[in-house]
mmCIF file of C-alpha atoms and ligand atoms in Angstrom:
data_model
loop_
_atom_site.group_PDB
_atom_site.id
_atom_site.type_symbol
_atom_site.label_atom_id
_atom_site.label_comp_id
_atom_site.label_asym_id
_atom_site.label_seq_id
_atom_site.Cartn_x
_atom_site.Cartn_y
_atom_site.Cartn_z
ATOM 1 C CA MET A 20 185.785 92.809 -36.038
ATOM 2 C CA THR A 21 189.085 91.382 -34.822
ATOM 3 C CA ILE A 22 191.715 93.860 -33.751
ATOM 4 C CA ARG A 23 195.129 92.817 -34.969
ATOM 5 C CA ASN A 24 197.757 91.691 -32.517
ATOM 6 C CA VAL A 25 201.394 92.584 -32.940
ATOM 7 C CA ARG A 26 203.566 89.916 -34.527
ATOM 8 C CA LEU A 27 206.893 91.651 -34.059
ATOM 9 C CA ILE A 28 208.476 94.960 -33.145
ATOM 10 C CA GLN A 29 211.969 95.664 -34.401
ATOM 11 C CA SER A 30 214.332 98.589 -34.635
ATOM 12 C CA GLY A 31 216.182 99.313 -37.849
ATOM 13 C CA LYS A 32 219.728 98.516 -38.864
ATOM 14 C CA PRO A 33 222.242 101.285 -39.623
ATOM 15 C CA THR A 34 223.084 100.881 -43.320
ATOM 16 C CA VAL A 35 225.147 102.773 -45.884
ATOM 17 C CA GLU A 36 223.519 103.026 -49.317
ATOM 18 C CA GLY A 37 224.020 104.804 -52.632
ATOM 19 C CA ALA A 38 227.335 106.662 -52.813
ATOM 20 C CA GLY A 39 227.585 106.817 -49.005
ATOM 21 C CA VAL A 40 224.240 107.778 -47.458
ATOM 22 C CA HIS A 41 223.956 106.729 -43.819
ATOM 23 C CA LEU A 42 220.441 105.574 -43.107
ATOM 24 C CA ASN A 43 218.363 103.315 -40.931
ATOM 25 C CA ARG A 44 216.858 100.243 -42.627
ATOM 26 C CA ALA A 45 213.585 99.411 -40.868
ATOM 27 C CA PHE A 46 213.385 96.105 -42.752
ATOM 28 C CA GLY A 47 214.814 94.642 -45.909
ATOM 29 C CA PHE A 48 216.556 91.717 -47.476
ATOM 30 C CA GLY A 49 215.827 88.488 -45.595
ATOM 31 C CA GLN A 50 212.303 89.421 -44.503
ATOM 32 C CA THR A 51 210.552 89.297 -47.866
ATOM 33 C CA SER A 52 207.867 86.806 -46.854
ATOM 34 C CA GLU A 53 207.005 88.583 -43.596
ATOM 35 C CA PHE A 54 206.471 91.960 -45.277
ATOM 36 C CA ASP A 55 205.211 90.724 -48.694
ATOM 37 C CA PRO A 56 204.347 92.683 -50.948
ATOM 38 C CA TYR A 57 206.872 95.169 -49.530
ATOM 39 C CA LEU A 58 210.597 94.593 -49.823
ATOM 40 C CA MET A 59 212.284 97.331 -47.870
ATOM 41 C CA LEU A 60 211.756 100.499 -45.838
ATOM 42 C CA ASP A 61 214.602 102.972 -45.371
ATOM 43 C CA ASP A 62 214.508 105.919 -42.969
ATOM 44 C CA PHE A 63 217.015 108.416 -44.341
ATOM 45 C CA ARG A 64 216.584 111.233 -41.837
ATOM 46 C CA GLY A 65 219.879 112.943 -41.124
ATOM 47 C CA ASP A 66 221.257 116.206 -39.750
ATOM 48 C CA ASP A 67 224.859 115.986 -40.979
ATOM 49 C CA PRO A 68 225.277 116.741 -44.725
ATOM 50 C CA GLU A 69 228.572 114.787 -44.687
ATOM 51 C CA LEU A 70 226.541 111.654 -44.030
ATOM 52 C CA TYR A 71 224.013 112.084 -46.857
ATOM 53 C CA GLN A 72 225.153 114.521 -49.538
ATOM 54 C CA ALA A 73 226.868 111.866 -51.695
ATOM 55 C CA GLY A 74 223.299 110.789 -52.476
ATOM 56 C CA PHE A 75 222.153 108.101 -54.852
ATOM 57 C CA PRO A 76 223.807 108.781 -58.221
ATOM 58 C CA TRP A 77 222.608 107.105 -61.453
ATOM 59 C CA HIS A 78 221.451 103.532 -60.830
ATOM 60 C CA PRO A 79 218.915 101.126 -62.373
ATOM 61 C CA HIS A 80 215.733 99.528 -61.000
ATOM 62 C CA ARG A 81 213.568 96.746 -62.405
ATOM 63 C CA GLY A 82 210.604 94.731 -61.133
ATOM 64 C CA ILE A 83 209.578 97.020 -58.256
ATOM 65 C CA GLU A 84 208.089 100.358 -57.256
ATOM 66 C CA THR A 85 210.059 102.841 -55.162
ATOM 67 C CA ILE A 86 208.022 105.248 -53.060
ATOM 68 C CA THR A 87 209.808 108.237 -51.563
ATOM 69 C CA TYR A 88 208.184 110.475 -48.947
ATOM 70 C CA MET A 89 210.136 113.595 -47.973
ATOM 71 C CA LEU A 90 209.747 115.073 -44.495
ATOM 72 C CA GLU A 91 212.523 117.648 -44.412
ATOM 73 C CA GLY A 92 214.979 119.051 -46.935
ATOM 74 C CA LYS A 93 214.669 118.198 -50.602
ATOM 75 C CA ALA A 94 215.680 115.560 -53.103
ATOM 76 C CA GLU A 95 216.680 116.391 -56.622
ATOM 77 C CA HIS A 96 215.873 113.645 -59.115
ATOM 78 C CA GLN A 97 216.296 112.784 -62.780
ATOM 79 C CA ASP A 98 215.408 109.631 -64.682
ATOM 80 C CA SER A 99 215.540 107.830 -68.009
ATOM 81 C CA LEU A 100 211.896 108.753 -68.723
ATOM 82 C CA GLY A 101 213.060 112.362 -68.933
ATOM 83 C CA ASN A 102 211.627 113.455 -65.572
ATOM 84 C CA LYS A 103 213.649 116.009 -63.681
ATOM 85 C CA GLY A 104 212.671 117.956 -60.589
ATOM 86 C CA ILE A 105 212.709 118.531 -56.866
ATOM 87 C CA ILE A 106 210.819 116.581 -54.222
ATOM 88 C CA ASP A 107 209.912 119.093 -51.508
ATOM 89 C CA PRO A 108 208.980 118.393 -47.862
ATOM 90 C CA GLY A 109 205.620 116.608 -47.691
ATOM 91 C CA ASP A 110 205.810 115.469 -51.344
ATOM 92 C CA VAL A 111 205.717 111.879 -52.522
ATOM 93 C CA GLN A 112 207.442 110.375 -55.526
ATOM 94 C CA TRP A 113 205.821 107.117 -56.613
ATOM 95 C CA MET A 114 208.003 105.464 -59.211
ATOM 96 C CA THR A 115 207.059 102.223 -60.913
ATOM 97 C CA ALA A 116 210.310 100.875 -62.316
ATOM 98 C CA GLY A 117 208.610 98.018 -64.229
ATOM 99 C CA SER A 118 210.830 96.849 -67.102
ATOM 100 C CA GLY A 119 213.497 99.332 -66.148
ATOM 101 C CA ILE A 120 214.340 102.848 -65.196
ATOM 102 C CA ILE A 121 217.679 104.512 -64.494
ATOM 103 C CA HIS A 122 217.553 107.427 -62.107
ATOM 104 C CA GLN A 123 219.403 109.471 -59.563
ATOM 105 C CA GLU A 124 218.229 110.950 -56.270
ATOM 106 C CA MET A 125 220.352 113.616 -54.631
ATOM 107 C CA PRO A 126 219.454 114.915 -51.136
ATOM 108 C CA ILE A 127 219.715 118.601 -50.252
ATOM 109 C CA GLY A 128 219.602 119.732 -46.609
ATOM 110 C CA ASN A 129 217.435 122.590 -45.339
ATOM 111 C CA ALA A 130 218.858 125.759 -43.730
ATOM 112 C CA ASN A 131 219.768 123.742 -40.612
ATOM 113 C CA GLY A 132 221.466 120.986 -42.598
ATOM 114 C CA LYS A 133 218.571 118.619 -41.957
ATOM 115 C CA MET A 134 217.199 116.285 -44.577
ATOM 116 C CA GLY A 135 215.062 113.230 -44.353
ATOM 117 C CA GLY A 136 212.214 110.992 -45.266
ATOM 118 C CA PHE A 137 211.429 107.428 -46.154
ATOM 119 C CA GLN A 138 211.874 105.166 -49.130
ATOM 120 C CA LEU A 139 209.631 102.150 -49.410
ATOM 121 C CA TRP A 140 210.067 99.416 -52.012
ATOM 122 C CA ALA A 141 206.942 97.600 -53.184
ATOM 123 C CA ASN A 142 207.214 94.425 -55.196
ATOM 124 C CA LEU A 143 205.438 93.964 -58.535
ATOM 125 C CA PRO A 144 203.685 90.679 -59.408
ATOM 126 C CA SER A 145 205.415 88.502 -62.024
ATOM 127 C CA ASP A 146 203.033 89.482 -64.823
ATOM 128 C CA GLN A 147 203.722 93.201 -64.266
ATOM 129 C CA LYS A 148 207.436 93.208 -63.527
ATOM 130 C CA MET A 149 208.137 94.109 -67.158
ATOM 131 C CA MET A 150 205.350 96.720 -67.486
ATOM 132 C CA ASP A 151 206.278 100.132 -68.879
ATOM 133 C CA PRO A 152 207.835 102.320 -66.186
ATOM 134 C CA ARG A 153 205.639 105.041 -64.736
ATOM 135 C CA TYR A 154 206.438 108.060 -62.660
ATOM 136 C CA ARG A 155 204.151 110.029 -60.407
ATOM 137 C CA GLU A 156 204.940 113.035 -58.299
ATOM 138 C CA ILE A 157 202.368 113.971 -55.674
ATOM 139 C CA LYS A 158 202.741 117.462 -54.284
ATOM 140 C CA SER A 159 202.184 117.961 -50.564
ATOM 141 C CA THR A 160 199.140 120.180 -51.200
ATOM 142 C CA ASP A 161 197.478 117.313 -53.123
ATOM 143 C CA ILE A 162 197.742 114.889 -50.192
ATOM 144 C CA PRO A 163 194.530 115.037 -48.100
ATOM 145 C CA ASP A 164 194.994 115.600 -44.366
ATOM 146 C CA VAL A 165 192.013 114.047 -42.603
ATOM 147 C CA GLN A 166 190.981 114.952 -39.045
ATOM 148 C CA LEU A 167 190.507 111.814 -36.957
ATOM 149 C CA PRO A 168 187.496 111.307 -34.659
ATOM 150 C CA GLY A 169 189.710 110.401 -31.675
ATOM 151 C CA GLY A 170 192.009 113.431 -32.193
ATOM 152 C CA GLY A 171 194.957 113.957 -34.512
ATOM 153 C CA SER A 172 195.064 113.632 -38.268
ATOM 154 C CA ALA A 173 196.206 111.390 -41.082
ATOM 155 C CA ARG A 174 197.756 112.332 -44.406
ATOM 156 C CA VAL A 175 196.362 109.921 -46.983
ATOM 157 C CA ILE A 176 199.030 109.170 -49.587
ATOM 158 C CA ALA A 177 197.268 105.993 -50.716
ATOM 159 C CA GLY A 178 194.208 104.230 -49.320
ATOM 160 C CA ASN A 179 191.166 105.589 -47.566
ATOM 161 C CA VAL A 180 190.458 107.266 -44.214
ATOM 162 C CA ASN A 181 186.859 108.086 -43.266
ATOM 163 C CA GLY A 182 185.803 108.243 -46.917
ATOM 164 C CA VAL A 183 188.757 110.341 -48.074
ATOM 165 C CA THR A 184 190.838 108.593 -50.732
ATOM 166 C CA GLY A 185 194.531 109.221 -51.307
ATOM 167 C CA SER A 186 196.039 110.559 -54.494
ATOM 168 C CA VAL A 187 197.744 107.331 -55.558
ATOM 169 C CA SER A 188 195.617 104.557 -57.040
ATOM 170 C CA GLU A 189 195.723 101.928 -59.807
ATOM 171 C CA ILE A 190 198.579 100.183 -58.102
ATOM 172 C CA VAL A 191 198.557 96.422 -58.345
ATOM 173 C CA ILE A 192 199.097 95.515 -54.699
ATOM 174 C CA ALA A 193 196.266 97.800 -53.452
ATOM 175 C CA PRO A 194 198.585 99.701 -51.147
ATOM 176 C CA GLU A 195 197.636 101.917 -48.281
ATOM 177 C CA TYR A 196 200.110 104.538 -47.112
ATOM 178 C CA LEU A 197 199.121 106.901 -44.282
ATOM 179 C CA ASP A 198 201.127 109.369 -42.209
ATOM 180 C CA VAL A 199 199.313 109.459 -38.861
ATOM 181 C CA ARG A 200 199.730 112.080 -36.139
ATOM 182 C CA LEU A 201 198.119 111.523 -32.728
ATOM 183 C CA PRO A 202 198.198 113.876 -29.742
ATOM 184 C CA ALA A 203 199.050 112.571 -26.251
ATOM 185 C CA ASN A 204 196.988 109.532 -25.237
ATOM 186 C CA ALA A 205 194.674 109.690 -28.273
ATOM 187 C CA THR A 206 193.416 106.422 -29.756
ATOM 188 C CA PHE A 207 193.257 105.598 -33.453
ATOM 189 C CA LYS A 208 191.349 102.705 -34.961
ATOM 190 C CA HIS A 209 191.614 101.857 -38.609
ATOM 191 C CA PRO A 210 190.031 99.062 -40.672
ATOM 192 C CA THR A 211 192.394 96.818 -42.634
ATOM 193 C CA THR A 212 191.679 94.179 -45.264
ATOM 194 C CA SER A 213 192.159 90.999 -43.249
ATOM 195 C CA SER A 214 194.336 89.220 -45.838
ATOM 196 C CA HIS A 215 196.698 92.202 -46.241
ATOM 197 C CA THR A 216 200.110 92.703 -44.670
ATOM 198 C CA VAL A 217 200.012 95.689 -42.291
ATOM 199 C CA PHE A 218 202.866 97.450 -40.527
ATOM 200 C CA CYS A 219 203.583 100.786 -38.841
ATOM 201 C CA TYR A 220 206.839 102.703 -38.562
ATOM 202 C CA VAL A 221 207.128 105.187 -35.686
ATOM 203 C CA TYR A 222 209.217 108.286 -36.351
ATOM 204 C CA SER A 223 208.332 110.537 -33.432
ATOM 205 C CA GLY A 224 206.987 110.042 -29.891
ATOM 206 C CA SER A 225 205.701 106.638 -28.876
ATOM 207 C CA GLY A 226 202.574 104.529 -28.971
ATOM 208 C CA ASN A 227 201.013 101.276 -27.883
ATOM 209 C CA PHE A 228 199.975 99.141 -30.852
ATOM 210 C CA VAL A 229 197.669 96.621 -29.164
ATOM 211 C CA PRO A 230 194.194 97.115 -27.630
ATOM 212 C CA GLU A 231 195.045 95.227 -24.457
ATOM 213 C CA GLY A 232 198.435 94.687 -22.881
ATOM 214 C CA THR A 233 201.552 96.409 -24.113
ATOM 215 C CA ALA A 234 203.340 96.574 -27.457
ATOM 216 C CA LEU A 235 205.228 99.854 -27.268
ATOM 217 C CA ALA A 236 207.153 101.364 -30.151
ATOM 218 C CA LYS A 237 209.032 104.639 -30.258
ATOM 219 C CA ASN A 238 211.052 106.624 -32.821
ATOM 220 C CA GLY A 239 212.642 104.126 -35.228
ATOM 221 C CA GLY A 240 210.399 101.219 -34.183
ATOM 222 C CA LEU A 241 208.713 99.029 -36.761
ATOM 223 C CA VAL A 242 205.533 97.160 -35.844
ATOM 224 C CA LEU A 243 204.294 94.221 -37.936
ATOM 225 C CA PHE A 244 200.749 93.035 -37.262
ATOM 226 C CA GLU A 245 199.098 89.625 -37.250
ATOM 227 C CA VAL A 246 195.981 89.152 -39.403
ATOM 228 C CA GLY A 247 192.750 90.906 -38.402
ATOM 229 C CA ASP A 248 190.143 93.434 -39.506
ATOM 230 C CA GLU A 249 191.486 96.574 -37.865
ATOM 231 C CA ILE A 250 194.375 98.030 -35.938
ATOM 232 C CA MET A 251 194.264 100.120 -32.778
ATOM 233 C CA VAL A 252 196.998 102.495 -31.636
ATOM 234 C CA THR A 253 197.122 104.597 -28.450
ATOM 235 C CA ALA A 254 199.596 107.462 -28.299
ATOM 236 C CA GLY A 255 201.953 107.860 -25.354
ATOM 237 C CA ASP A 256 202.378 111.029 -23.277
ATOM 238 C CA GLU A 257 204.262 112.912 -26.006
ATOM 239 C CA GLY A 258 201.914 111.847 -28.786
ATOM 240 C CA VAL A 259 203.071 109.773 -31.731
ATOM 241 C CA ARG A 260 203.732 110.063 -35.458
ATOM 242 C CA PHE A 261 203.923 106.966 -37.606
ATOM 243 C CA LEU A 262 203.532 105.623 -41.107
ATOM 244 C CA LEU A 263 200.830 103.002 -41.595
ATOM 245 C CA ILE A 264 201.427 100.831 -44.645
ATOM 246 C CA SER A 265 199.437 97.882 -45.930
ATOM 247 C CA GLY A 266 199.167 95.839 -49.106
ATOM 248 C CA GLU A 267 198.072 92.579 -50.656
ATOM 249 C CA PRO A 268 200.758 89.873 -50.466
ATOM 250 C CA LEU A 269 201.948 88.375 -53.761
ATOM 251 C CA TYR A 270 203.167 84.961 -52.484
ATOM 252 C CA GLU A 271 205.716 84.690 -55.298
ATOM 253 C CA PRO A 272 209.386 83.680 -55.312
ATOM 254 C CA VAL A 273 211.752 86.611 -54.881
ATOM 255 C CA ALA A 274 215.126 86.853 -56.658
ATOM 256 C CA TRP A 275 216.811 90.033 -55.490
ATOM 257 C CA TYR A 276 220.056 91.609 -56.536
ATOM 258 C CA GLY A 277 220.636 95.197 -55.365
ATOM 259 C CA PRO A 278 218.074 97.482 -57.047
ATOM 260 C CA ILE A 279 216.599 94.712 -59.227
ATOM 261 C CA VAL A 280 213.963 92.326 -57.887
ATOM 262 C CA MET A 281 212.603 89.544 -60.074
ATOM 263 C CA ASN A 282 211.213 86.027 -59.552
ATOM 264 C CA THR A 283 214.119 83.895 -60.791
ATOM 265 C CA GLN A 284 217.903 83.960 -60.916
ATOM 266 C CA GLU A 285 217.687 83.685 -64.703
ATOM 267 C CA GLU A 286 215.726 86.961 -64.858
ATOM 268 C CA LEU A 287 218.406 88.604 -62.708
ATOM 269 C CA ASN A 288 221.116 87.301 -65.053
ATOM 270 C CA THR A 289 219.219 88.739 -68.020
ATOM 271 C CA ALA A 290 218.963 92.125 -66.286
ATOM 272 C CA MET A 291 222.709 92.127 -65.528
ATOM 273 C CA ARG A 292 223.572 91.161 -69.092
ATOM 274 C CA GLU A 293 221.296 93.906 -70.464
ATOM 275 C CA LEU A 294 222.958 96.451 -68.185
ATOM 276 C CA ARG A 295 226.397 95.440 -69.527
ATOM 277 C CA GLU A 296 225.159 95.455 -73.119
ATOM 278 C CA ASN A 297 223.309 98.738 -72.761
ATOM 279 C CA SER A 298 219.905 97.237 -73.609
ATOM 280 C CA PHE A 299 218.368 97.442 -70.114
ATOM 281 C CA ILE A 300 215.973 100.317 -70.810
ATOM 282 C CA LYS A 301 212.924 99.140 -72.792
ATOM 283 C CA PHE A 302 210.796 102.265 -72.575
ATOM 284 C CA ARG A 303 211.762 105.935 -72.469
ATOM 285 C CA GLY A 304 208.283 107.494 -72.408
HETATM 286 CO CO1 LIG B 13 216.672 104.350 -56.694
#
């Protein structure tokens, strides 16, 4: 077994998205080959409603999956498949835009005005970019929380920890999505498919992401690993919480315009024309 080394550690970029939501972009546009099959990770934690309540009003997506994980507060959503509801803290919304979906996502703060979570974009392979859209909502109570042998626990949104499989499957890129919590100085080892892209995003405390030497990341730090069969993380003195995400790279050309990600410029032009001509939505469920 080779333990993965760290390829890079970066902190996010302050970004304004939607109708004026201030967030931190852990990675995005310009790093598509490094994070393949993932396109973007946004950390939208905030404690000032002025900076998030404008939300993400009606907008389209095509060619990707958007995966939203709420930590605090709520998000109200509606889409062109007819779904309508609230994402509560601990819930996950796994939306496969495929051929096209139009939706809105509106954040609502908790009693202290706090709201936050993460939105991950996963790419779809060329032969599935125009698949029928699909929407899955995974309630917090349906996400297994697995005790780890070295201390701490992991919520398994997708993937497998010690024989416990997450609620989301049948996704093309074989994703793994864990929310890992380690107490002070605990060590976590986790097997990874050697050909898959693996990264972690720290959102509380700090940890060391290599077995020997030092690769420290703290709140807001993104760690991308080299190839290998497993990763090893040791929590710092205050413990650590992080997302662990992995997936099978697609190695395909990426043509990206805003919320639409295809393989060629021509496909983007088609999407834009269909939006203007009101023929973008191919499937309403
Ligand atoms: Co969206």
